[in-house]
Short mmCIF file of C-alpha atoms and ligand atoms in Angstrom, two decimals:
data_model
loop_
_atom_site.label_atom_id
_atom_site.label_comp_id
_atom_site.label_asym_id
_atom_site.label_seq_id
_atom_site.Cartn_x
_atom_site.Cartn_y
_atom_site.Cartn_z
CA ASN A 1 21.09 8.72 23.70
CA LYS A 2 21.00 4.93 23.40
CA VAL A 3 18.82 2.39 21.76
CA GLN A 4 19.31 -1.36 22.22
CA LEU A 5 17.86 -3.97 19.87
CA CYS A 6 17.45 -7.43 21.37
CA ILE A 7 17.02 -10.29 18.93
CA ASP A 8 17.50 -14.11 18.89
CA ARG A 9 18.02 -16.00 15.62
CA ASP A 10 15.26 -18.51 16.60
CA PHE A 11 12.70 -16.04 17.72
CA THR A 12 11.05 -15.07 14.50
CA ILE A 13 7.75 -13.41 13.92
CA SER A 14 7.00 -14.72 10.50
CA LYS A 15 8.30 -14.86 6.90
CA VAL A 16 7.53 -11.60 5.14
CA ASP A 17 4.77 -11.97 2.71
CA GLU A 18 6.07 -9.90 -0.21
CA ARG A 19 2.64 -8.54 -0.84
CA ILE A 20 2.99 -6.09 2.03
CA TYR A 21 5.03 -3.98 -0.41
CA GLY A 22 2.02 -3.64 -2.70
CA SER A 23 0.63 -0.39 -3.99
CA PHE A 24 -2.63 1.02 -5.47
CA ILE A 25 -3.69 2.62 -8.79
CA GLU A 26 -7.19 4.16 -8.85
CA HIS A 27 -8.89 5.90 -11.74
CA LEU A 28 -8.33 9.13 -9.98
CA GLY A 29 -6.60 12.33 -11.04
CA ARG A 30 -3.49 11.52 -13.09
CA ALA A 31 -2.82 8.10 -11.67
CA VAL A 32 -3.77 6.25 -14.81
CA TYR A 33 -3.88 8.96 -17.48
CA GLU A 34 -0.65 10.94 -17.60
CA GLY A 35 0.62 8.56 -14.88
CA ILE A 36 1.02 4.96 -16.15
CA TYR A 37 -0.79 5.60 -19.47
CA GLN A 38 -0.04 8.44 -21.85
CA PRO A 39 0.05 7.40 -25.55
CA ASP A 40 1.24 10.70 -26.82
CA ASN A 41 4.13 10.97 -24.40
CA LYS A 42 7.73 10.54 -25.57
CA PHE A 43 8.28 7.79 -22.90
CA ALA A 44 5.23 5.80 -23.99
CA ASP A 45 5.74 2.27 -25.44
CA LYS A 46 3.65 1.13 -28.35
CA ASN A 47 0.71 0.44 -25.93
CA GLY A 48 0.84 3.91 -24.40
CA TYR A 49 2.35 2.78 -21.12
CA ARG A 50 5.04 5.14 -19.82
CA GLU A 51 8.37 3.40 -19.62
CA ASP A 52 10.00 5.95 -17.43
CA VAL A 53 7.22 5.17 -14.79
CA MET A 54 7.54 1.49 -15.32
CA ASN A 55 11.24 1.67 -14.65
CA LEU A 56 10.71 3.39 -11.38
CA ILE A 57 8.02 0.88 -10.36
CA LYS A 58 10.55 -1.93 -11.16
CA GLU A 59 13.12 -0.16 -9.05
CA ILE A 60 10.78 -0.52 -6.08
CA GLY A 61 9.86 -4.03 -6.93
CA VAL A 62 6.00 -3.73 -6.40
CA PRO A 63 4.57 -7.26 -6.11
CA ILE A 64 0.90 -6.41 -6.31
CA VAL A 65 -1.19 -3.44 -7.46
CA ARG A 66 -4.82 -2.82 -6.22
CA TYR A 67 -7.07 -1.47 -9.01
CA PRO A 68 -9.35 0.19 -10.18
CA GLY A 69 -10.37 1.78 -6.93
CA GLY A 70 -10.95 3.12 -4.27
CA ASN A 71 -14.01 5.18 -4.15
CA PHE A 72 -14.04 4.98 -7.93
CA VAL A 73 -15.03 1.35 -8.02
CA SER A 74 -18.24 1.79 -6.20
CA ALA A 75 -20.10 2.92 -9.27
CA PHE A 76 -17.81 1.36 -11.96
CA ASN A 77 -19.08 -0.99 -14.72
CA TRP A 78 -16.15 -3.25 -15.60
CA GLU A 79 -17.65 -3.91 -19.05
CA ASP A 80 -17.10 -0.30 -19.94
CA SER A 81 -13.34 -0.79 -19.75
CA VAL A 82 -12.86 -3.80 -22.02
CA GLY A 83 -13.04 -4.35 -25.82
CA PRO A 84 -12.34 -1.88 -28.66
CA LYS A 85 -11.50 1.49 -27.20
CA LYS A 86 -13.56 3.36 -29.66
CA ASP A 87 -16.71 1.70 -28.31
CA ARG A 88 -16.05 2.42 -24.78
CA PRO A 89 -18.39 4.86 -23.07
CA ARG A 90 -17.49 8.25 -21.44
CA ARG A 91 -19.06 8.20 -18.03
CA LEU A 92 -19.75 10.65 -15.33
CA GLU A 93 -17.34 9.56 -12.55
CA LEU A 94 -19.19 10.40 -9.48
CA ALA A 95 -16.70 9.60 -6.66
CA TRP A 96 -14.33 12.36 -7.76
CA GLY A 97 -16.57 14.60 -9.80
CA VAL A 98 -14.76 14.09 -13.21
CA VAL A 99 -15.40 12.31 -16.55
CA GLU A 100 -13.97 8.85 -17.11
CA THR A 101 -13.06 8.03 -20.68
CA ASN A 102 -12.36 4.36 -20.17
CA GLN A 103 -9.44 4.49 -22.71
CA PHE A 104 -7.43 2.38 -20.08
CA GLY A 105 -9.30 -0.50 -18.46
CA LEU A 106 -9.24 -4.15 -17.25
CA ASP A 107 -7.64 -5.49 -20.39
CA GLU A 108 -4.86 -2.88 -20.33
CA PHE A 109 -4.25 -3.13 -16.71
CA VAL A 110 -3.57 -6.91 -16.69
CA ASP A 111 -1.26 -6.41 -19.72
CA TRP A 112 0.46 -3.46 -17.99
CA CYS A 113 0.94 -5.56 -14.80
CA LYS A 114 2.81 -8.29 -16.88
CA LYS A 115 5.07 -5.71 -18.40
CA VAL A 116 5.95 -4.04 -15.03
CA GLY A 117 6.42 -7.37 -13.26
CA THR A 118 3.54 -7.13 -10.75
CA LYS A 119 0.33 -8.91 -10.09
CA PRO A 120 -3.25 -7.42 -10.11
CA MET A 121 -5.42 -7.19 -6.98
CA TYR A 122 -8.77 -6.41 -8.55
CA ALA A 123 -11.60 -4.77 -6.81
CA VAL A 124 -15.38 -5.31 -7.62
CA ASN A 125 -18.10 -2.83 -7.34
CA LEU A 126 -20.35 -3.73 -4.38
CA GLY A 127 -21.69 -0.21 -4.12
CA THR A 128 -24.04 0.31 -7.14
CA ARG A 129 -23.79 -3.30 -8.35
CA GLY A 130 -23.91 -6.77 -6.77
CA ILE A 131 -23.05 -10.48 -6.90
CA GLU A 132 -24.13 -10.93 -10.51
CA ASP A 133 -21.52 -8.52 -11.84
CA ALA A 134 -18.98 -9.91 -9.46
CA LYS A 135 -19.61 -13.36 -10.89
CA ASN A 136 -19.44 -12.08 -14.45
CA VAL A 137 -16.18 -10.27 -14.06
CA ILE A 138 -14.34 -13.28 -12.54
CA GLU A 139 -15.73 -15.31 -15.40
CA TYR A 140 -14.27 -12.83 -17.77
CA CYS A 141 -10.89 -12.96 -16.11
CA ASN A 142 -10.29 -16.40 -14.85
CA ILE A 143 -12.20 -18.99 -17.03
CA LYS A 144 -10.40 -20.43 -19.98
CA SER A 145 -13.00 -20.39 -22.66
CA GLY A 146 -16.34 -21.70 -23.91
CA THR A 147 -18.58 -19.34 -21.86
CA LYS A 148 -20.14 -16.00 -22.52
CA TYR A 149 -17.59 -13.85 -20.64
CA SER A 150 -14.55 -16.02 -21.21
CA ASP A 151 -15.27 -15.93 -24.89
CA MET A 152 -15.72 -12.14 -24.67
CA ARG A 153 -12.24 -11.77 -23.26
CA ILE A 154 -10.84 -13.99 -26.13
CA LYS A 155 -12.68 -11.84 -28.63
CA ASN A 156 -11.06 -8.77 -27.04
CA GLY A 157 -7.70 -10.24 -27.76
CA ALA A 158 -6.65 -12.09 -24.60
CA LYS A 159 -6.52 -15.83 -25.31
CA ASP A 160 -5.23 -16.85 -21.95
CA PRO A 161 -7.13 -16.26 -18.66
CA TYR A 162 -5.95 -13.47 -16.62
CA ASN A 163 -5.98 -15.63 -13.38
CA ILE A 164 -6.33 -12.83 -10.99
CA LYS A 165 -5.96 -14.41 -7.61
CA LEU A 166 -6.70 -11.63 -5.17
CA TRP A 167 -10.02 -9.84 -5.15
CA CYS A 168 -11.41 -6.82 -3.02
CA LEU A 169 -15.12 -7.02 -2.41
CA GLY A 170 -15.98 -3.33 -2.61
CA ASN A 171 -14.27 -0.43 -1.07
CA GLU A 172 -14.77 1.37 2.20
CA MET A 173 -18.34 0.40 2.40
CA ASP A 174 -18.56 1.76 6.02
CA GLY A 175 -17.94 5.37 4.74
CA PRO A 176 -21.05 7.52 4.31
CA TRP A 177 -19.22 9.08 1.21
CA GLN A 178 -19.08 5.76 -0.41
CA MET A 179 -21.61 5.21 -3.29
CA GLY A 180 -23.87 2.36 -2.17
CA HIS A 181 -22.72 2.82 1.52
CA MET A 182 -24.28 0.11 3.69
CA THR A 183 -24.66 -0.97 7.35
CA ALA A 184 -22.22 -3.70 8.56
CA GLN A 185 -24.91 -6.26 8.39
CA GLU A 186 -25.93 -5.40 4.88
CA TYR A 187 -22.33 -5.29 3.60
CA GLY A 188 -21.39 -8.43 5.53
CA LEU A 189 -24.25 -10.43 3.94
CA LYS A 190 -23.46 -8.98 0.49
CA ALA A 191 -19.74 -9.68 0.71
CA GLY A 192 -20.33 -13.12 1.98
CA ARG A 193 -22.55 -13.86 -1.09
CA ALA A 194 -20.17 -12.27 -3.45
CA GLY A 195 -17.27 -14.25 -2.05
CA HIS A 196 -19.43 -17.45 -2.25
CA ILE A 197 -20.37 -17.04 -5.93
CA MET A 198 -16.97 -15.75 -6.92
CA LYS A 199 -15.28 -18.87 -5.36
CA LEU A 200 -17.77 -21.09 -7.19
CA VAL A 201 -16.35 -19.59 -10.47
CA ASP A 202 -12.70 -20.09 -9.24
CA SER A 203 -12.05 -21.75 -5.90
CA SER A 204 -8.34 -20.84 -6.07
CA ILE A 205 -9.05 -17.08 -5.46
CA GLU A 206 -8.54 -15.18 -2.28
CA THR A 207 -10.95 -12.41 -1.03
CA VAL A 208 -10.52 -9.25 0.94
CA VAL A 209 -13.58 -7.79 2.76
CA CYS A 210 -13.82 -4.19 3.81
CA GLY A 211 -12.83 -3.33 7.34
CA SER A 212 -13.11 0.31 8.61
CA SER A 213 -11.87 3.27 6.62
CA SER A 214 -10.00 4.38 9.62
CA LEU A 215 -9.57 3.81 13.34
CA TYR A 216 -11.69 6.98 13.91
CA MET A 217 -14.90 5.78 12.18
CA ASN A 218 -17.93 5.79 14.48
CA THR A 219 -18.68 2.21 13.54
CA TYR A 220 -15.09 0.96 14.01
CA GLY A 221 -14.94 -2.29 15.85
CA GLU A 222 -18.42 -3.35 15.49
CA TRP A 223 -18.15 -3.04 11.81
CA GLU A 224 -15.29 -5.56 11.64
CA ARG A 225 -17.19 -7.89 13.99
CA VAL A 226 -20.50 -7.79 12.08
CA VAL A 227 -18.93 -8.03 8.70
CA LEU A 228 -16.83 -11.00 9.52
CA GLU A 229 -19.69 -12.78 11.39
CA ASN A 230 -21.64 -12.58 8.12
CA SER A 231 -18.96 -13.46 5.71
CA TYR A 232 -16.39 -15.59 7.59
CA ASP A 233 -16.38 -18.78 5.52
CA THR A 234 -15.65 -17.11 2.19
CA THR A 235 -13.32 -14.46 3.50
CA ASP A 236 -9.50 -14.65 3.57
CA TYR A 237 -8.50 -11.12 4.60
CA LEU A 238 -10.04 -8.07 6.31
CA SER A 239 -8.89 -4.67 5.07
CA LEU A 240 -7.68 -1.58 6.97
CA HIS A 241 -7.11 1.89 5.68
CA THR A 242 -5.39 4.87 7.24
CA TYR A 243 -3.92 8.21 6.16
CA TYR A 244 -2.08 10.59 8.54
CA GLY A 245 -1.31 14.38 8.10
CA ASN A 246 0.51 17.14 9.74
CA ALA A 247 -1.72 20.15 9.14
CA GLU A 248 -1.05 21.35 12.63
CA ASN A 249 2.75 21.40 11.93
CA ASP A 250 3.41 19.29 15.05
CA THR A 251 6.18 16.98 13.83
CA PRO A 252 6.57 14.84 16.99
CA ASN A 253 2.86 14.12 17.11
CA PHE A 254 2.77 13.47 13.35
CA LEU A 255 5.77 11.03 13.62
CA ALA A 256 4.00 9.24 16.55
CA SER A 257 1.22 8.23 14.15
CA SER A 258 2.84 4.85 13.70
CA VAL A 259 1.78 4.17 17.31
CA ALA A 260 -1.83 4.66 16.22
CA MET A 261 -1.24 2.31 13.25
CA ASP A 262 0.21 -0.28 15.55
CA GLN A 263 -2.76 -0.11 17.85
CA PHE A 264 -5.20 -0.21 14.85
CA ILE A 265 -3.52 -3.48 13.60
CA SER A 266 -3.38 -5.12 17.21
CA GLN A 267 -7.06 -4.32 17.69
CA VAL A 268 -8.25 -5.60 14.41
CA ILE A 269 -6.31 -8.84 14.93
CA SER A 270 -8.23 -9.17 18.21
CA ILE A 271 -11.57 -8.71 16.48
CA CYS A 272 -10.73 -11.30 13.89
CA ASP A 273 -9.70 -13.83 16.57
CA TYR A 274 -12.87 -12.95 18.58
CA VAL A 275 -15.05 -13.94 15.69
CA LYS A 276 -12.92 -17.02 15.03
CA ALA A 277 -13.50 -18.03 18.71
CA VAL A 278 -17.24 -17.33 18.58
CA LYS A 279 -17.36 -19.46 15.45
CA ARG A 280 -15.28 -22.17 16.86
CA SER A 281 -13.49 -21.86 13.53
CA LYS A 282 -10.11 -23.32 12.57
CA LYS A 283 -9.58 -20.61 9.96
CA THR A 284 -7.65 -17.50 10.81
CA ILE A 285 -8.44 -14.27 8.98
CA ASN A 286 -5.40 -12.23 8.11
CA LEU A 287 -5.02 -8.50 7.41
CA SER A 288 -4.82 -6.50 4.19
CA PHE A 289 -3.76 -2.97 5.00
CA ASP A 290 -4.72 -1.95 1.45
CA GLU A 291 -4.54 1.80 1.81
CA TRP A 292 -1.96 3.55 3.91
CA ASN A 293 0.14 6.72 3.48
CA VAL A 294 0.51 10.41 4.41
CA TRP A 295 -2.31 12.47 2.72
CA TYR A 296 -3.18 16.09 3.52
CA HIS A 297 -0.96 18.38 1.50
CA SER A 298 -3.26 18.64 -1.46
CA ASN A 299 -6.62 19.00 0.43
CA GLU A 300 -7.00 22.82 -0.13
CA GLN A 301 -5.94 22.83 -3.80
CA ASP A 302 -8.39 19.98 -4.58
CA LYS A 303 -11.34 22.13 -3.44
CA LYS A 304 -10.74 24.31 -6.61
CA ILE A 305 -11.03 21.50 -9.14
CA GLU A 306 -13.87 22.14 -11.65
CA LYS A 307 -16.49 19.46 -12.01
CA TRP A 308 -16.46 16.95 -15.00
CA CYS A 309 -13.10 17.58 -16.42
CA GLU A 310 -10.74 14.74 -17.51
CA HIS A 311 -7.95 13.59 -15.17
CA PRO A 312 -7.16 16.80 -13.38
CA HIS A 313 -4.19 17.25 -11.02
CA GLN A 314 -5.95 15.76 -7.92
CA LEU A 315 -4.62 14.49 -4.61
CA GLU A 316 -1.20 15.47 -5.76
CA ASP A 317 0.57 15.65 -2.49
CA VAL A 318 4.08 16.89 -2.80
CA TYR A 319 5.86 14.94 -0.01
CA ASN A 320 8.55 16.31 2.30
CA PHE A 321 11.26 14.85 4.30
CA GLU A 322 9.25 14.36 7.49
CA ASP A 323 6.72 12.37 5.51
CA ALA A 324 9.40 10.01 4.42
CA LEU A 325 10.25 9.43 8.17
CA LEU A 326 6.61 8.54 8.92
CA VAL A 327 6.39 6.22 5.88
CA GLY A 328 9.55 4.50 7.17
CA SER A 329 7.97 4.08 10.62
CA MET A 330 4.74 2.73 9.04
CA LEU A 331 6.71 0.21 6.99
CA ILE A 332 8.51 -0.92 10.21
CA THR A 333 5.10 -1.24 11.93
CA LEU A 334 3.75 -3.43 9.03
CA LEU A 335 6.88 -5.68 9.28
CA ARG A 336 6.47 -5.95 13.03
CA HIS A 337 3.06 -7.47 12.39
CA ALA A 338 4.23 -9.67 9.55
CA ASP A 339 2.53 -12.74 11.17
CA ARG A 340 -1.00 -11.28 10.41
CA VAL A 341 -0.47 -8.51 7.87
CA LYS A 342 -0.03 -10.31 4.70
CA ILE A 343 -1.07 -7.64 2.22
CA ALA A 344 -0.48 -3.93 2.33
CA CYS A 345 -0.86 -1.26 -0.40
CA LEU A 346 0.92 2.05 -0.27
CA ALA A 347 -1.87 4.45 -1.53
CA GLN A 348 -1.11 5.25 -4.19
CA LEU A 349 1.62 4.63 -6.78
CA VAL A 350 1.84 7.38 -9.36
CA ASN A 351 0.96 11.11 -9.11
CA VAL A 352 -2.09 10.57 -6.77
CA ILE A 353 -0.72 10.65 -3.21
CA ALA A 354 2.23 8.70 -4.69
CA PRO A 355 5.96 7.89 -4.47
CA ILE A 356 6.36 8.63 -8.21
CA MET A 357 5.41 11.87 -9.96
CA THR A 358 5.25 12.62 -13.64
CA SER A 359 5.15 15.58 -16.00
CA ASP A 360 5.13 15.61 -19.75
CA THR A 361 8.93 15.72 -19.66
CA GLY A 362 9.72 13.01 -17.15
CA ALA A 363 9.13 11.11 -13.90
CA TRP A 364 10.78 11.61 -10.50
CA ARG A 365 10.95 10.00 -6.97
CA GLN A 366 9.19 11.81 -4.18
CA THR A 367 10.76 11.64 -0.68
CA ILE A 368 8.52 8.70 0.35
CA PHE A 369 9.82 6.70 -2.54
CA TYR A 370 13.03 5.85 -0.71
CA PRO A 371 11.83 4.10 2.50
CA TYR A 372 9.30 2.28 0.43
CA MET A 373 11.85 1.08 -2.16
CA GLN A 374 14.44 0.16 0.32
CA ALA A 375 12.01 -1.77 2.51
CA SER A 376 10.77 -3.61 -0.56
CA VAL A 377 14.29 -4.39 -1.87
CA TYR A 378 15.88 -5.43 1.45
CA GLY A 379 12.95 -6.25 3.75
CA ARG A 380 12.37 -9.73 2.35
CA GLY A 381 12.95 -12.85 4.37
CA GLU A 382 12.01 -13.48 8.00
CA VAL A 383 11.10 -10.92 10.54
CA LEU A 384 12.85 -11.25 13.92
CA ASN A 385 11.00 -10.54 17.12
CA THR A 386 12.88 -7.28 17.69
CA VAL A 387 12.75 -5.85 21.21
CA VAL A 388 13.59 -2.13 21.02
CA LYS A 389 14.73 -0.65 24.22
CA ALA A 390 14.47 3.10 23.51
CA PRO A 391 13.30 6.06 25.52
CA THR A 392 9.79 7.28 24.71
CA TYR A 393 8.03 10.70 24.46
CA GLU A 394 4.49 11.70 25.22
CA SER A 395 2.23 12.06 22.23
CA LYS A 396 -1.41 12.26 21.34
CA HIS A 397 -1.32 8.55 20.49
CA GLY A 398 0.26 7.61 23.79
CA ASP A 399 3.86 7.00 24.62
CA ALA A 400 5.92 7.00 21.36
CA PRO A 401 9.47 5.44 21.17
CA TYR A 402 12.07 7.75 19.77
CA VAL A 403 13.38 4.93 17.63
CA ASP A 404 11.21 2.52 15.63
CA SER A 405 13.12 -0.50 14.37
CA VAL A 406 12.84 -4.03 13.15
CA VAL A 407 15.29 -6.71 11.98
CA VAL A 408 14.71 -8.80 8.91
CA THR A 409 16.95 -11.89 8.14
CA ASP A 410 17.51 -13.69 4.86
CA GLU A 411 19.06 -16.91 6.08
CA GLU A 412 19.41 -18.28 2.56
CA ASN A 413 21.59 -15.35 1.51
CA GLU A 414 23.11 -14.99 4.93
CA ALA A 415 21.97 -11.42 5.11
CA LEU A 416 20.44 -9.39 7.97
CA THR A 417 18.91 -5.90 7.50
CA ILE A 418 17.96 -3.43 10.31
CA PHE A 419 15.54 -0.69 9.57
CA ALA A 420 15.40 2.11 12.03
CA VAL A 421 13.86 5.58 12.29
CA ASN A 422 15.21 8.11 14.76
CA LYS A 423 12.29 10.47 15.52
CA ASN A 424 14.40 12.73 17.71
CA LEU A 425 14.57 15.99 15.87
CA GLU A 426 17.61 17.24 17.67
CA GLU A 427 19.69 14.39 18.86
CA ASP A 428 21.56 11.38 17.50
CA PHE A 429 20.99 7.85 18.91
CA GLU A 430 23.58 5.18 19.42
CA LEU A 431 22.08 1.82 18.43
CA THR A 432 23.56 -1.42 19.72
CA CYS A 433 22.66 -5.00 18.88
CA ASP A 434 24.20 -8.25 20.00
CA LEU A 435 24.95 -10.22 16.78
CA ARG A 436 27.21 -12.91 18.13
CA GLN A 437 24.64 -15.49 16.78
CA TYR A 438 25.63 -14.15 13.38
CA ALA A 439 29.40 -14.78 13.61
CA GLY A 440 31.24 -13.32 10.74
CA TYR A 441 28.56 -10.89 9.56
CA LYS A 442 30.02 -7.62 8.66
CA VAL A 443 28.40 -4.28 7.84
CA VAL A 444 27.75 -4.09 4.09
CA GLU A 445 26.01 -0.80 3.93
CA HIS A 446 24.50 1.76 6.20
CA SER A 447 22.32 3.98 4.20
CA VAL A 448 20.67 7.15 5.70
CA LEU A 449 17.91 9.47 4.67
CA THR A 450 18.16 12.74 6.55
CA HIS A 451 17.87 16.49 5.90
CA ASN A 452 18.32 19.53 7.94
CA ASP A 453 14.91 20.84 6.63
CA LEU A 454 11.94 18.67 7.75
CA LYS A 455 9.84 20.31 4.91
CA ALA A 456 12.42 19.69 2.09
CA GLU A 457 10.81 18.26 -1.03
CA ASN A 458 11.85 16.65 -4.32
CA THR A 459 10.37 18.50 -7.28
CA GLU A 460 10.64 18.32 -10.97
CA GLN A 461 13.30 21.08 -10.83
CA ASN A 462 15.04 19.61 -7.91
CA PRO A 463 14.39 15.82 -7.89
CA ASP A 464 17.40 14.85 -5.77
CA ASN A 465 16.95 17.24 -2.88
CA VAL A 466 16.13 14.44 -0.44
CA LYS A 467 17.74 11.04 -1.18
CA PRO A 468 19.63 8.36 0.84
CA VAL A 469 23.37 8.70 1.31
CA ASP A 470 26.05 6.18 2.13
CA PHE A 471 26.81 6.28 5.88
CA THR A 472 28.62 2.95 6.17
CA LYS A 473 31.18 4.77 8.40
CA GLY A 474 28.32 5.14 10.86
CA SER A 475 28.21 1.30 11.72
CA LYS A 476 30.67 -1.25 12.91
CA VAL A 477 30.78 -4.74 14.41
CA ASP A 478 33.26 -5.37 17.20
CA ASN A 479 33.39 -8.72 18.79
CA GLY A 480 29.84 -9.47 17.54
CA ILE A 481 28.30 -6.33 18.87
CA LEU A 482 26.99 -3.92 16.28
CA THR A 483 27.16 -0.21 17.08
CA SER A 484 25.45 2.22 14.72
CA LYS A 485 24.90 5.96 14.80
CA LEU A 486 21.36 7.03 13.93
CA PRO A 487 21.48 10.81 13.06
CA ALA A 488 18.78 12.93 14.54
CA LYS A 489 15.56 12.65 12.28
CA SER A 490 16.69 9.90 10.09
CA TRP A 491 15.61 6.72 8.22
CA ASN A 492 18.34 4.04 8.32
CA VAL A 493 18.86 0.83 6.53
CA ILE A 494 21.78 -1.04 7.93
CA ARG A 495 22.63 -4.21 5.95
CA LEU A 496 24.94 -6.96 7.21
CA ALA A 497 26.08 -10.20 5.58
O1 LIG B 1 -6.82 6.74 -2.00
C1 LIG B 1 -7.68 7.73 -2.01
C2 LIG B 1 -9.05 7.42 -1.57
O2 LIG B 1 -8.96 7.26 -0.08
C3 LIG B 1 -9.66 6.12 -2.04
O3 LIG B 1 -10.35 6.21 -3.15
C4 LIG B 1 -10.59 5.67 -0.90
O4 LIG B 1 -10.72 4.34 -0.84
C5 LIG B 1 -9.99 6.34 0.37
O5 LIG B 1 -10.82 7.07 1.02
#
């Protein structure tokens, strides 16, 4: 089995926008409480932020975190989450059927972001609320002083403005489950008006409007067109969301889901450009893939959660090895669209469908942690137009290549990284790539994530069951030609310099 990568040093797709390695923290389950915030935990700092979790987030190098929802945001009052904690109300949290204590909120989140070395991507409630509240919260965050809400922030202890640059205008407003769900026309108008008033407060911000909750929504396509037609001038990005699962235990089809993701991205780009053409606009709308992951393991157990408890174990998918392979392929898909996908958020970051899990006694890395971390650490620079000549197999999403791959170069540091997933469950592939334009480059490291059990998991008791191993002996450069072995069912990071 052979796969050939064809690249040219001058044929680049785009510089990688580091924000594609973003993630997401929602007030949901144990993402916030017992995840990033647990004052009585032995790992908590003086603010109650868990340092063991912060260290793992730093290891990934997460550049942005979307917050506070998700479905949660669509009935959320941001004012509940600022000021003295003792005065903050307990609220029915209707999206997930629990009670929200508001002991961690906007003020803490901005502070936590600084400590963890990330930037906030803040979502406003366009479900039960509207443009008045969107105006107020950006005044609270981004105006220096001397007005009602900026002075309220100062009184709450934050002298300097938060300067949040990236704003989501609502969440999944196309979904009938969304509180305040609307038609595309209603939402497009509302988002356009919210973006307008928010940019009057701070013209330096960027806005993300809601696209479809998945490729399979009945309104998909028309939703994007109508929303953009009504909000084009004040919008910077259109969002996409997708989750895949393997409930049928059909691994080849599951691993082919990245083909569907690729089609989704290409189609949404076409719709953005259609609206651009109709409007004779010079402005290009880029994409924010601000929820993506595998999600299905916890569906059954979540049906048993009792109503109105506080931060239950909810959406706690325990990921296995094959999930990590798909997450690797999804990262490759995002990179291959680096010219238009400028933001992406792995949903989510801690405990809730997350790469990081916690218990009272520690934090550990799920299987999907590894491709996410390695792409974030090594996938910065310029994406090369990577032609992958690989055999394909039939899948429910169409023909799927056995090997997904992309090459990222970092000319400044004279480094080149190849990401590759071999989806063949039985057989190795031999990868070749002509690197004669990169004279003198040698293999620095070939790291492989593989396991003989597709269902192998990392748990609190066995946290290192699935983790990358060094396989540098699997790659060599001879006369400028790279040859690498990609073991059956594997995620590979081949680094040259
Ligand atoms: O990430 C979990 C949920 O998935 C989010 O709240 C929602 O936006 C999506 O449906």
